[in-house]
Every structure is written in C-alpha cells, then in structure tokens.
PDB file of C-alpha atoms in Angstrom:
ATOM      1  CA  GLY A   1       0.106  -0.136   0.187  1.00  0.00           C
ATOM      2  CA  GLN A   2       0.760   3.715   0.110  1.00  0.00           C
ATOM      3  CA  ASN A   3       1.358   5.509   3.393  1.00  0.00           C
ATOM      4  CA  ILE A   4       2.685   9.327   4.008  1.00  0.00           C
ATOM      5  CA  ASP A   5       3.260  10.231   7.377  1.00  0.00           C
ATOM      6  CA  GLN A   6       3.792  13.602   8.831  1.00  0.00           C
ATOM      7  CA  PRO A   7       2.664  15.618  11.781  1.00  0.00           C
ATOM      8  CA  THR A   8      -0.714  17.177  12.058  1.00  0.00           C
ATOM      9  CA  GLU A   9       0.862  20.542  13.368  1.00  0.00           C
ATOM     10  CA  MET A  10       3.636  21.649  15.268  1.00  0.00           C
ATOM     11  CA  THR A  11       4.407  25.368  16.503  1.00  0.00           C
ATOM     12  CA  ALA A  12       7.704  27.295  16.634  1.00  0.00           C
ATOM     13  CA  THR A  13       9.166  30.602  17.295  1.00  0.00           C
ATOM     14  CA  GLU A  14      10.254  33.446  14.947  1.00  0.00           C
ATOM     15  CA  GLY A  15      14.035  33.126  14.942  1.00  0.00           C
ATOM     16  CA  ALA A  16      14.065  29.637  15.513  1.00  0.00           C
ATOM     17  CA  ILE A  17      14.732  26.182  13.676  1.00  0.00           C
ATOM     18  CA  VAL A  18      12.351  23.631  12.994  1.00  0.00           C
ATOM     19  CA  GLN A  19      12.588  20.331  11.158  1.00  0.00           C
ATOM     20  CA  ILE A  20       9.241  18.098   9.806  1.00  0.00           C
ATOM     21  CA  ASN A  21       9.467  14.858   9.459  1.00  0.00           C
ATOM     22  CA  CYS A  22       8.300  12.538   6.571  1.00  0.00           C
ATOM     23  CA  THR A  23       8.077   8.858   6.554  1.00  0.00           C
ATOM     24  CA  TYR A  24       7.106   6.952   3.846  1.00  0.00           C
ATOM     25  CA  GLN A  25       5.897   3.348   2.104  1.00  0.00           C
ATOM     26  CA  THR A  26       5.435   3.155  -1.296  1.00  0.00           C
ATOM     27  CA  SER A  27       5.188   0.572  -4.287  1.00  0.00           C
ATOM     28  CA  GLY A  28       7.629   2.466  -5.862  1.00  0.00           C
ATOM     29  CA  PHE A  29       9.591   5.181  -5.866  1.00  0.00           C
ATOM     30  CA  ASN A  30      11.050   8.245  -8.002  1.00  0.00           C
ATOM     31  CA  GLY A  31      11.621  11.196  -5.929  1.00  0.00           C
ATOM     32  CA  LEU A  32      10.715  12.931  -2.514  1.00  0.00           C
ATOM     33  CA  PHE A  33       8.847  16.327  -2.622  1.00  0.00           C
ATOM     34  CA  TRP A  34       8.086  19.020  -0.473  1.00  0.00           C
ATOM     35  CA  TYR A  35       5.741  21.966  -0.780  1.00  0.00           C
ATOM     36  CA  GLN A  36       4.590  24.859   0.785  1.00  0.00           C
ATOM     37  CA  GLN A  37       0.926  25.758   1.411  1.00  0.00           C
ATOM     38  CA  HIS A  38      -0.326  28.953   2.482  1.00  0.00           C
ATOM     39  CA  ALA A  39      -3.895  29.167   3.701  1.00  0.00           C
ATOM     40  CA  GLY A  40      -6.291  29.447   0.895  1.00  0.00           C
ATOM     41  CA  GLU A  41      -3.590  28.985  -1.935  1.00  0.00           C
ATOM     42  CA  ALA A  42      -2.196  26.487  -4.243  1.00  0.00           C
ATOM     43  CA  PRO A  43       0.914  24.486  -3.393  1.00  0.00           C
ATOM     44  CA  THR A  44       4.599  25.589  -4.108  1.00  0.00           C
ATOM     45  CA  PHE A  45       7.384  23.492  -5.014  1.00  0.00           C
ATOM     46  CA  LEU A  46       9.877  23.849  -2.061  1.00  0.00           C
ATOM     47  CA  SER A  47      12.471  21.064  -2.527  1.00  0.00           C
ATOM     48  CA  TYR A  48      13.429  17.610  -4.456  1.00  0.00           C
ATOM     49  CA  ASN A  49      15.417  14.635  -3.321  1.00  0.00           C
ATOM     50  CA  VAL A  50      15.659  11.621  -5.401  1.00  0.00           C
ATOM     51  CA  LEU A  51      19.365  10.327  -3.519  1.00  0.00           C
ATOM     52  CA  ASP A  52      19.823   9.992   0.304  1.00  0.00           C
ATOM     53  CA  GLY A  53      21.484  13.274   1.286  1.00  0.00           C
ATOM     54  CA  LEU A  54      20.697  17.053   2.170  1.00  0.00           C
ATOM     55  CA  GLU A  55      19.871  19.533  -0.231  1.00  0.00           C
ATOM     56  CA  GLU A  56      20.744  23.064   0.825  1.00  0.00           C
ATOM     57  CA  LYS A  57      18.420  26.062  -0.636  1.00  0.00           C
ATOM     58  CA  GLY A  58      18.565  29.051   1.806  1.00  0.00           C
ATOM     59  CA  ARG A  59      16.503  28.932   4.726  1.00  0.00           C
ATOM     60  CA  PHE A  60      15.221  25.713   3.737  1.00  0.00           C
ATOM     61  CA  SER A  61      17.056  22.172   3.795  1.00  0.00           C
ATOM     62  CA  SER A  62      15.420  18.543   3.087  1.00  0.00           C
ATOM     63  CA  PHE A  63      17.089  15.372   3.763  1.00  0.00           C
ATOM     64  CA  LEU A  64      16.157  12.146   2.873  1.00  0.00           C
ATOM     65  CA  SER A  65      17.312   8.036   4.031  1.00  0.00           C
ATOM     66  CA  ARG A  66      15.906   5.470   1.381  1.00  0.00           C
ATOM     67  CA  SER A  67      16.672   2.745   2.924  1.00  0.00           C
ATOM     68  CA  LYS A  68      14.388   4.209   6.344  1.00  0.00           C
ATOM     69  CA  GLY A  69      11.813   5.696   4.498  1.00  0.00           C
ATOM     70  CA  TYR A  70      12.539   8.912   5.602  1.00  0.00           C
ATOM     71  CA  SER A  71      12.559  12.348   5.199  1.00  0.00           C
ATOM     72  CA  TYR A  72      12.373  15.798   7.259  1.00  0.00           C
ATOM     73  CA  LEU A  73      12.167  19.393   6.409  1.00  0.00           C
ATOM     74  CA  LEU A  74      14.377  22.203   8.231  1.00  0.00           C
ATOM     75  CA  LEU A  75      13.842  25.724   8.154  1.00  0.00           C
ATOM     76  CA  LYS A  76      16.043  27.872   9.598  1.00  0.00           C
ATOM     77  CA  GLU A  77      15.832  31.630  11.050  1.00  0.00           C
ATOM     78  CA  LEU A  78      11.974  31.168  10.962  1.00  0.00           C
ATOM     79  CA  GLN A  79      10.064  34.035  10.219  1.00  0.00           C
ATOM     80  CA  MET A  80       6.111  34.881  10.489  1.00  0.00           C
ATOM     81  CA  LYS A  81       5.163  34.294   6.626  1.00  0.00           C
ATOM     82  CA  ASP A  82       6.520  30.625   7.427  1.00  0.00           C
ATOM     83  CA  SER A  83       3.923  29.818   8.784  1.00  0.00           C
ATOM     84  CA  ALA A  84       1.806  27.685   6.096  1.00  0.00           C
ATOM     85  CA  SER A  85       1.038  23.635   6.075  1.00  0.00           C
ATOM     86  CA  TYR A  86       3.660  21.883   4.439  1.00  0.00           C
ATOM     87  CA  LEU A  87       3.578  18.766   2.287  1.00  0.00           C
ATOM     88  CA  CYS A  88       5.513  16.053   1.843  1.00  0.00           C
ATOM     89  CA  ALA A  89       5.189  13.872  -1.485  1.00  0.00           C
ATOM     90  CA  VAL A  90       6.429  10.887  -3.083  1.00  0.00           C
ATOM     91  CA  ARG A  91       6.694  10.201  -6.424  1.00  0.00           C
ATOM     92  CA  ASP A  92       6.028   6.645  -7.622  1.00  0.00           C
ATOM     93  CA  ARG A  93       7.502   6.335 -10.813  1.00  0.00           C
ATOM     94  CA  TYR A  94       9.769   8.423 -13.759  1.00  0.00           C
ATOM     95  CA  ASN A  95       7.408   8.171 -16.695  1.00  0.00           C
ATOM     96  CA  GLN A  96       4.051   7.680 -17.533  1.00  0.00           C
ATOM     97  CA  GLY A  97       2.382  10.343 -15.568  1.00  0.00           C
ATOM     98  CA  GLY A  98       4.950   9.841 -12.307  1.00  0.00           C
ATOM     99  CA  LYS A  99       2.010  10.981  -9.943  1.00  0.00           C
ATOM    100  CA  LEU A 100       2.658  12.667  -6.710  1.00  0.00           C
ATOM    101  CA  ILE A 101       1.555  11.154  -3.309  1.00  0.00           C
ATOM    102  CA  PHE A 102       0.723  13.282  -0.976  1.00  0.00           C
ATOM    103  CA  GLY A 103       1.066  12.808   3.115  1.00  0.00           C
ATOM    104  CA  GLN A 104      -1.751  14.960   4.822  1.00  0.00           C
ATOM    105  CA  GLY A 105       0.138  17.757   5.320  1.00  0.00           C
ATOM    106  CA  THR A 106       1.863  19.675   8.476  1.00  0.00           C
ATOM    107  CA  GLU A 107       0.688  23.028   9.544  1.00  0.00           C
ATOM    108  CA  LEU A 108       3.238  25.198  11.222  1.00  0.00           C
ATOM    109  CA  SER A 109       2.229  27.889  13.070  1.00  0.00           C
ATOM    110  CA  VAL A 110       5.269  30.553  13.782  1.00  0.00           C
ATOM    111  CA  LYS A 111       4.724  32.656  16.935  1.00  0.00           C
ATOM    112  CA  PRO A 112       6.507  35.826  17.938  1.00  0.00           C
TER     113      PRO A 112
ATOM    114  CA  ASP B   1       5.805  32.633 -16.325  1.00  0.00           C
ATOM    115  CA  VAL B   2       4.696  29.232 -16.034  1.00  0.00           C
ATOM    116  CA  LYS B   3       0.747  28.755 -15.899  1.00  0.00           C
ATOM    117  CA  VAL B   4      -2.200  26.752 -14.604  1.00  0.00           C
ATOM    118  CA  THR B   5      -4.954  27.913 -14.902  1.00  0.00           C
ATOM    119  CA  GLN B   6      -8.762  26.405 -13.271  1.00  0.00           C
ATOM    120  CA  SER B   7     -11.894  27.677 -15.188  1.00  0.00           C
ATOM    121  CA  SER B   8     -13.826  28.813 -11.802  1.00  0.00           C
ATOM    122  CA  ARG B   9     -12.198  29.768  -7.842  1.00  0.00           C
ATOM    123  CA  TYR B  10     -15.670  28.635  -6.263  1.00  0.00           C
ATOM    124  CA  LEU B  11     -18.629  27.105  -7.663  1.00  0.00           C
ATOM    125  CA  VAL B  12     -22.072  25.882  -5.909  1.00  0.00           C
ATOM    126  CA  LYS B  13     -24.402  23.496  -7.381  1.00  0.00           C
ATOM    127  CA  ARG B  14     -26.962  21.124  -6.425  1.00  0.00           C
ATOM    128  CA  THR B  15     -27.144  17.424  -5.696  1.00  0.00           C
ATOM    129  CA  GLY B  16     -27.517  15.482  -9.197  1.00  0.00           C
ATOM    130  CA  GLU B  17     -25.883  18.099 -11.352  1.00  0.00           C
ATOM    131  CA  LYS B  18     -23.411  17.227 -13.902  1.00  0.00           C
ATOM    132  CA  VAL B  19     -20.393  19.470 -12.632  1.00  0.00           C
ATOM    133  CA  PHE B  20     -17.262  20.159 -14.968  1.00  0.00           C
ATOM    134  CA  LEU B  21     -13.881  21.319 -13.869  1.00  0.00           C
ATOM    135  CA  GLU B  22     -11.645  23.016 -16.429  1.00  0.00           C
ATOM    136  CA  CYS B  23      -7.877  22.915 -16.019  1.00  0.00           C
ATOM    137  CA  VAL B  24      -5.599  24.588 -18.971  1.00  0.00           C
ATOM    138  CA  GLN B  25      -1.948  25.216 -18.792  1.00  0.00           C
ATOM    139  CA  ASP B  26       0.414  26.927 -21.034  1.00  0.00           C
ATOM    140  CA  MET B  27       3.729  24.968 -20.752  1.00  0.00           C
ATOM    141  CA  ASP B  28       3.436  22.438 -23.331  1.00  0.00           C
ATOM    142  CA  HIS B  29       3.307  19.543 -20.485  1.00  0.00           C
ATOM    143  CA  GLU B  30       2.405  15.932 -21.168  1.00  0.00           C
ATOM    144  CA  ASN B  31       0.994  15.317 -17.028  1.00  0.00           C
ATOM    145  CA  MET B  32      -1.875  16.451 -16.091  1.00  0.00           C
ATOM    146  CA  PHE B  33      -3.551  15.731 -12.279  1.00  0.00           C
ATOM    147  CA  TRP B  34      -6.402  16.463 -10.728  1.00  0.00           C
ATOM    148  CA  TYR B  35      -6.621  16.475  -7.069  1.00  0.00           C
ATOM    149  CA  ARG B  36      -8.627  16.811  -4.353  1.00  0.00           C
ATOM    150  CA  GLN B  37      -7.958  18.591  -0.537  1.00  0.00           C
ATOM    151  CA  ASP B  38     -10.252  17.900   1.989  1.00  0.00           C
ATOM    152  CA  PRO B  39      -9.307  18.916   5.719  1.00  0.00           C
ATOM    153  CA  GLY B  40      -7.325  16.356   7.764  1.00  0.00           C
ATOM    154  CA  LEU B  41      -6.967  14.038   4.270  1.00  0.00           C
ATOM    155  CA  GLY B  42      -4.506  16.070   2.760  1.00  0.00           C
ATOM    156  CA  LEU B  43      -4.196  15.982  -0.972  1.00  0.00           C
ATOM    157  CA  ARG B  44      -5.578  12.642  -2.455  1.00  0.00           C
ATOM    158  CA  LEU B  45      -5.232  11.983  -6.222  1.00  0.00           C
ATOM    159  CA  ILE B  46      -8.366  11.371  -8.626  1.00  0.00           C
ATOM    160  CA  TYR B  47      -7.319  10.727 -11.881  1.00  0.00           C
ATOM    161  CA  PHE B  48      -4.309  11.896 -13.802  1.00  0.00           C
ATOM    162  CA  SER B  49      -2.696  11.741 -17.749  1.00  0.00           C
ATOM    163  CA  TYR B  50       0.438  11.135 -19.231  1.00  0.00           C
ATOM    164  CA  ASP B  51      -0.459  12.127 -22.723  1.00  0.00           C
ATOM    165  CA  VAL B  52      -3.675  13.486 -25.090  1.00  0.00           C
ATOM    166  CA  LYS B  53      -6.635  10.686 -24.740  1.00  0.00           C
ATOM    167  CA  MET B  54      -4.758   8.802 -22.256  1.00  0.00           C
ATOM    168  CA  LYS B  55      -5.873   8.937 -18.660  1.00  0.00           C
ATOM    169  CA  GLU B  56      -5.514   6.823 -15.276  1.00  0.00           C
ATOM    170  CA  LYS B  57      -7.436   6.691 -11.983  1.00  0.00           C
ATOM    171  CA  GLY B  58      -5.339   7.585  -9.234  1.00  0.00           C
ATOM    172  CA  ASP B  59      -6.721   6.513  -5.704  1.00  0.00           C
ATOM    173  CA  ILE B  60     -10.206   8.164  -5.612  1.00  0.00           C
ATOM    174  CA  PRO B  61     -11.634   7.730  -9.224  1.00  0.00           C
ATOM    175  CA  GLU B  62     -14.999   6.733  -8.227  1.00  0.00           C
ATOM    176  CA  GLY B  63     -17.925   9.740  -9.004  1.00  0.00           C
ATOM    177  CA  TYR B  64     -15.495  11.042 -11.320  1.00  0.00           C
ATOM    178  CA  SER B  65     -14.485  10.829 -14.914  1.00  0.00           C
ATOM    179  CA  VAL B  66     -12.042  12.875 -16.838  1.00  0.00           C
ATOM    180  CA  SER B  67     -11.290  13.913 -20.787  1.00  0.00           C
ATOM    181  CA  ARG B  68      -8.555  15.491 -22.513  1.00  0.00           C
ATOM    182  CA  GLU B  69      -8.666  15.834 -25.696  1.00  0.00           C
ATOM    183  CA  LYS B  70      -5.884  18.322 -26.147  1.00  0.00           C
ATOM    184  CA  LYS B  71      -2.841  18.209 -24.794  1.00  0.00           C
ATOM    185  CA  GLU B  72      -3.317  21.973 -22.761  1.00  0.00           C
ATOM    186  CA  ARG B  73      -6.727  20.860 -20.998  1.00  0.00           C
ATOM    187  CA  PHE B  74      -7.811  18.626 -18.780  1.00  0.00           C
ATOM    188  CA  SER B  75     -11.203  18.537 -17.187  1.00  0.00           C
ATOM    189  CA  LEU B  76     -12.980  16.792 -14.613  1.00  0.00           C
ATOM    190  CA  ILE B  77     -16.691  15.607 -14.441  1.00  0.00           C
ATOM    191  CA  LEU B  78     -18.952  14.893 -11.891  1.00  0.00           C
ATOM    192  CA  GLU B  79     -21.716  12.668 -13.767  1.00  0.00           C
ATOM    193  CA  SER B  80     -24.391  13.493 -10.666  1.00  0.00           C
ATOM    194  CA  ALA B  81     -22.845  15.556  -7.916  1.00  0.00           C
ATOM    195  CA  SER B  82     -23.179  14.521  -4.064  1.00  0.00           C
ATOM    196  CA  THR B  83     -22.664  16.330  -1.327  1.00  0.00           C
ATOM    197  CA  ASN B  84     -19.797  14.591  -0.178  1.00  0.00           C
ATOM    198  CA  GLN B  85     -17.812  16.078  -2.888  1.00  0.00           C
ATOM    199  CA  THR B  86     -17.976  19.358  -1.465  1.00  0.00           C
ATOM    200  CA  SER B  87     -13.940  19.805  -1.056  1.00  0.00           C
ATOM    201  CA  MET B  88     -10.994  21.911  -2.532  1.00  0.00           C
ATOM    202  CA  TYR B  89     -10.182  20.643  -6.110  1.00  0.00           C
ATOM    203  CA  LEU B  90      -6.489  21.127  -7.367  1.00  0.00           C
ATOM    204  CA  CYS B  91      -4.871  20.818 -11.138  1.00  0.00           C
ATOM    205  CA  ALA B  92      -1.533  20.471 -11.721  1.00  0.00           C
ATOM    206  CA  SER B  93       1.029  19.497 -14.337  1.00  0.00           C
ATOM    207  CA  SER B  94       4.504  18.226 -15.386  1.00  0.00           C
ATOM    208  CA  PHE B  95       6.588  17.426 -17.934  1.00  0.00           C
ATOM    209  CA  GLU B  96       7.447  13.812 -18.381  1.00  0.00           C
ATOM    210  CA  GLY B  97       9.702  12.629 -15.952  1.00  0.00           C
ATOM    211  CA  GLY B  98       9.754  16.316 -14.372  1.00  0.00           C
ATOM    212  CA  ALA B  99      10.718  16.859 -11.341  1.00  0.00           C
ATOM    213  CA  LYS B 100       7.715  19.665 -10.224  1.00  0.00           C
ATOM    214  CA  LEU B 101       3.959  19.685 -10.252  1.00  0.00           C
ATOM    215  CA  PHE B 102       3.073  23.038 -11.241  1.00  0.00           C
ATOM    216  CA  PHE B 103      -0.684  23.524  -9.349  1.00  0.00           C
ATOM    217  CA  GLY B 104      -3.883  25.655 -10.803  1.00  0.00           C
ATOM    218  CA  SER B 105      -5.068  28.103  -7.698  1.00  0.00           C
ATOM    219  CA  GLY B 106      -7.802  25.781  -6.852  1.00  0.00           C
ATOM    220  CA  THR B 107     -11.767  25.351  -7.314  1.00  0.00           C
ATOM    221  CA  GLN B 108     -13.534  25.469  -4.044  1.00  0.00           C
ATOM    222  CA  LEU B 109     -16.721  23.457  -5.099  1.00  0.00           C
ATOM    223  CA  SER B 110     -19.630  23.271  -3.022  1.00  0.00           C
ATOM    224  CA  VAL B 111     -22.612  20.915  -3.717  1.00  0.00           C
ATOM    225  CA  LEU B 112     -26.262  21.606  -1.605  1.00  0.00           C
TER     226      LEU B 112
END
C-alpha cells in the first residue's frame, strides 16, 4: 500500500529552527518532494530529493534516507511568513505520469 | 511565467447536477493531474493523464471521470454531484519525467 506520515501540526518561535519529519511506505520510489501551501492558495514547490543526503536551499534544507523511508524539512531563522502547511509527497515512478502521493500536511504556526 | 488556470475559483452546485471543472496549462506539459484536498486528509489523486486521450485512475476515482482531448486541457467531470464531493479541487501539470508539479489556484466546489 501507499502511506505517507507527517505530524499534523507544529508550533515554533520566530527566529528559531524547526524540523518537519516525513516517513513513507510506497510501492515505488522516484523522488521525494516538499511543498509549501499558505491558507487559500495553491501548493508551491520547495525541494526535491532523489538521492540520500541533504539538499540546502537558503533557509530551507531537505534530507532523505531511502533505506529508512524517511525525510525531513528543516527551516532555519523562522519568519512569520513561514506559517503555512508543509506537504511531503513521493513520486512513485519516473514515467507515464509519475504521480505524486501526498501526506496529509503539517500545519506550522510561527509565533512572535 | 508558468501558468495553470482553473476556470472557476468558487462553484456552487446542487445534488445530482453534472459538473465540469476545467484546467488549462500553457507550458506544453505532458502530464496533468486532478487532486482534491480535504481537511485532515491532504491531497488525494483522483485521475491523471500522461498524454492526450490517455487517462489513469488515481486513488479516489469513484464518482468522477476525465477528458483530455487536447494537450493543454484536462477536464474533471462529476456525472451526478453529491454532497460528499464538496471539496477543494486542484489541477496540476508537469513535464514527462519532470521534477515538479505546477498547481492551479484551485476550485472550491460546494454541492448542496
């Protein structure tokens, strides 16, 4: 079956660091994605990991361990505008659509 | 700039009506997807298409059908709308083998 788990909600303080975890069990694997979604808006792409290790992009980093079926998104120097839902998604194959399977999302609240 | 356009932002329909949700992308993408998003359930894939006239069922296809007569347009059809189809519907597209999905701004459908 297909299963992607992430915490439902998290709270953090402005300026701090937060780590959002994601575990997955899928029938195939061709990459893990993180998307950000502000309330009432469409999801926007944050990061993509297909090999093990850490990918850094400014204040955001994403880590993948394929053997453990595990990823995390790390947000540094949190800002109020980072309050949003963070969606973990796995692509099950490379071709013929390569559909993304999403977790339920983690609602992050950043407090002053 | 990349653009995925959904024809309506908000839609109100009555139970039993036939409903068409339209999505157009201007990026010459091969793949197109329809998701629905519900609180606590995340994004769930309804149908997707990786080529003109090709379609494949996602995780929750019951009660829906799709049409892809032209590469740029992917339509979602609710043959006989029911109240449990009240949801946010998101269309997305990507290149074949592409790393990211581009999302439309969504259609909030209410079935009364």
